[in-house]
Coordinates of C-alpha atoms in Angstrom, one line a residue:
X1 CA 0.0 0.0 0.0
X2 CA 1.3 3.4 -0.9
X3 CA 2.3 6.1 1.6
X4 CA -0.2 8.9 2.2
X5 CA 2.0 11.3 0.2
X6 CA 2.0 8.9 -2.8
X7 CA -1.8 8.5 -2.5
X8 CA -2.2 12.3 -2.6
X9 CA -0.2 12.3 -5.8
X10 CA -2.5 9.6 -7.2
X11 CA -5.5 11.8 -6.2
X12 CA -4.0 14.8 -8.0
X13 CA -3.6 12.7 -11.1
X14 CA -7.2 11.5 -10.9
X15 CA -8.4 15.1 -10.8
X16 CA -7.2 15.7 -14.3
X17 CA -9.5 12.9 -15.6
X18 CA -12.6 14.7 -14.6
X19 CA -15.6 13.4 -12.7
X20 CA -16.5 10.0 -14.0
X21 CA -19.7 8.1 -13.0
X22 CA -20.3 4.4 -13.6
X23 CA -23.3 3.4 -11.6
X24 CA -22.6 -0.3 -11.9
X25 CA -19.4 0.3 -9.8
X26 CA -20.6 3.1 -7.5
X27 CA -23.5 5.4 -7.4
X28 CA -21.1 8.2 -6.7
X29 CA -18.7 9.7 -9.2
X30 CA -14.9 9.8 -8.9
X31 CA -14.9 13.4 -7.6
X32 CA -17.2 12.3 -4.8
X33 CA -14.7 9.6 -3.8
X34 CA -11.8 12.0 -4.1
X35 CA -13.6 14.7 -2.0
X36 CA -14.7 12.2 0.6
X37 CA -11.2 10.8 0.9
X38 CA -9.7 14.3 1.2
X39 CA -12.3 15.4 3.8
X40 CA -11.5 12.3 5.9
X41 CA -7.7 12.9 5.7
X42 CA -8.1 16.6 6.5
X43 CA -10.5 16.1 9.4
X44 CA -8.6 13.2 10.9
X45 CA -5.2 15.0 10.7
X46 CA -6.7 18.1 12.3
X47 CA -8.0 16.0 15.1
X48 CA -4.7 14.2 15.5
X49 CA -2.8 17.4 15.7
X50 CA -5.1 19.0 18.3
X51 CA -5.5 15.9 20.4
X52 CA -4.1 15.7 23.9
X53 CA -1.9 12.6 24.4
X54 CA -3.0 12.3 28.0
X55 CA -6.6 11.8 26.8
X56 CA -5.7 8.7 24.7
X57 CA -7.8 5.7 25.9
X58 CA -6.8 2.5 24.0
X59 CA -9.4 -0.2 23.9
X60 CA -9.5 -3.6 22.3
X61 CA -11.8 -3.5 19.3
X62 CA -12.4 -6.5 17.0
X63 CA -13.1 -4.5 13.8
X64 CA -10.2 -2.1 14.4
X65 CA -7.9 -5.1 14.7
X66 CA -9.3 -6.8 11.6
X67 CA -9.2 -3.7 9.4
X68 CA -5.8 -2.5 10.5
X69 CA -4.3 -6.0 10.2
X70 CA -5.8 -6.9 6.8
X71 CA -5.7 -3.4 5.3
X72 CA -9.1 -4.1 3.7
X73 CA -12.4 -2.3 4.0
X74 CA -15.4 -4.1 2.4
X75 CA -17.3 -2.2 -0.2
X76 CA -20.8 -0.9 0.6
X77 CA -20.6 -1.7 4.3
X78 CA -19.8 1.6 5.8
X79 CA -21.7 4.9 6.0
X80 CA -19.8 8.1 6.0
X81 CA -20.4 10.6 8.8
X82 CA -22.1 13.7 7.6
X83 CA -19.1 15.9 8.2
X84 CA -17.1 14.0 5.5
X85 CA -19.9 13.6 3.0
X86 CA -19.1 15.9 0.0
X87 CA -21.4 18.6 -1.2
X88 CA -23.5 18.0 -4.3
X89 CA -21.3 20.3 -6.4
X90 CA -17.6 19.4 -6.3
X91 CA -15.1 21.4 -8.4
X92 CA -11.6 20.6 -9.3
X93 CA -10.4 23.9 -7.7
X94 CA -12.0 23.0 -4.4
X95 CA -10.3 19.6 -4.4
X96 CA -6.9 21.2 -5.3
X97 CA -7.3 23.6 -2.3
X98 CA -8.1 20.7 0.0
X99 CA -5.0 18.9 -1.3
X100 CA -2.9 22.0 -0.4
X101 CA -4.4 22.2 3.0
X102 CA -3.6 18.5 3.6
X103 CA 0.1 19.0 2.7
X104 CA 0.4 21.5 5.6
X105 CA -1.5 19.3 8.0
X106 CA 0.8 16.3 7.1
X107 CA 3.8 18.3 7.9
X108 CA 2.3 19.4 11.3
X109 CA 1.3 15.8 12.1
X110 CA 4.8 14.5 11.8
X111 CA 5.7 16.4 15.0
X112 CA 2.8 15.0 17.1
X113 CA 3.2 12.7 20.1
X114 CA 2.9 9.0 19.6
X115 CA -0.2 9.0 21.8
X116 CA -1.8 11.8 19.7
X117 CA -5.1 10.2 18.6
X118 CA -8.2 10.2 16.6
X119 CA -11.5 8.8 17.9
X120 CA -13.1 6.8 15.1
X121 CA -16.9 6.2 15.3
X122 CA -16.5 2.5 15.1
X123 CA -12.9 1.8 16.2
X124 CA -12.7 4.3 19.0
X125 CA -9.3 5.8 19.9
X126 CA -6.6 5.2 17.3
X127 CA -3.0 6.3 18.3
X128 CA -0.9 8.2 15.8
X129 CA 0.5 5.1 14.1
X130 CA -2.9 3.4 13.9
X131 CA -4.5 6.7 12.6
X132 CA -2.0 7.1 9.8
X133 CA -2.5 3.4 8.9
X134 CA -6.3 3.9 8.9
X135 CA -5.9 6.9 6.6
X136 CA -3.8 4.9 4.1
X137 CA -6.3 2.0 4.2
X138 CA -9.3 4.3 3.8
X139 CA -7.7 6.2 0.9
X140 CA -6.6 3.0 -0.8
X141 CA -10.2 1.7 -0.5
X142 CA -11.5 4.8 -2.4
X143 CA -8.7 4.8 -4.9
X144 CA -9.5 1.2 -5.8
X145 CA -13.2 2.2 -6.4
X146 CA -12.0 5.1 -8.6
X147 CA -9.7 2.6 -10.6
X148 CA -12.7 0.4 -11.2
X149 CA -14.8 3.3 -12.4
X150 CA -11.9 4.3 -14.7
X151 CA -11.7 0.8 -16.1
X152 CA -15.4 0.6 -16.8
X153 CA -15.6 4.2 -18.2
X154 CA -13.1 3.5 -20.9

């Protein structure tokens, strides 16, 4: 699986292809998947950066273990929280601005404590290492959907 930085380069490449929709693969177009992925990265990194390490509360969670271990998210099983659901109209310029914002957040996140954390709705507290792995897995999941859309669109 690619690093987050490499995944962001892939996202930038996908932007140039335009917004493709193939309903047999996904009801959402490629820009929806890109925007959703970027919103997740942005929000999670902001949370990680502002978290207080002393508030980290690790818990054993079956789904967290399975997904972080396998690196696989099944399609069609999750529901995105409303704060990471894209708006109906998504422009390439908006996505490029979000990409720029994420570059700054990535730099800031490198200096966070190892117990900096993100509270996932299903997995609960993820430490810095787990959070960054989750972001790679989640982004990979959406990039695979986009790749399938691209295959069917051509």
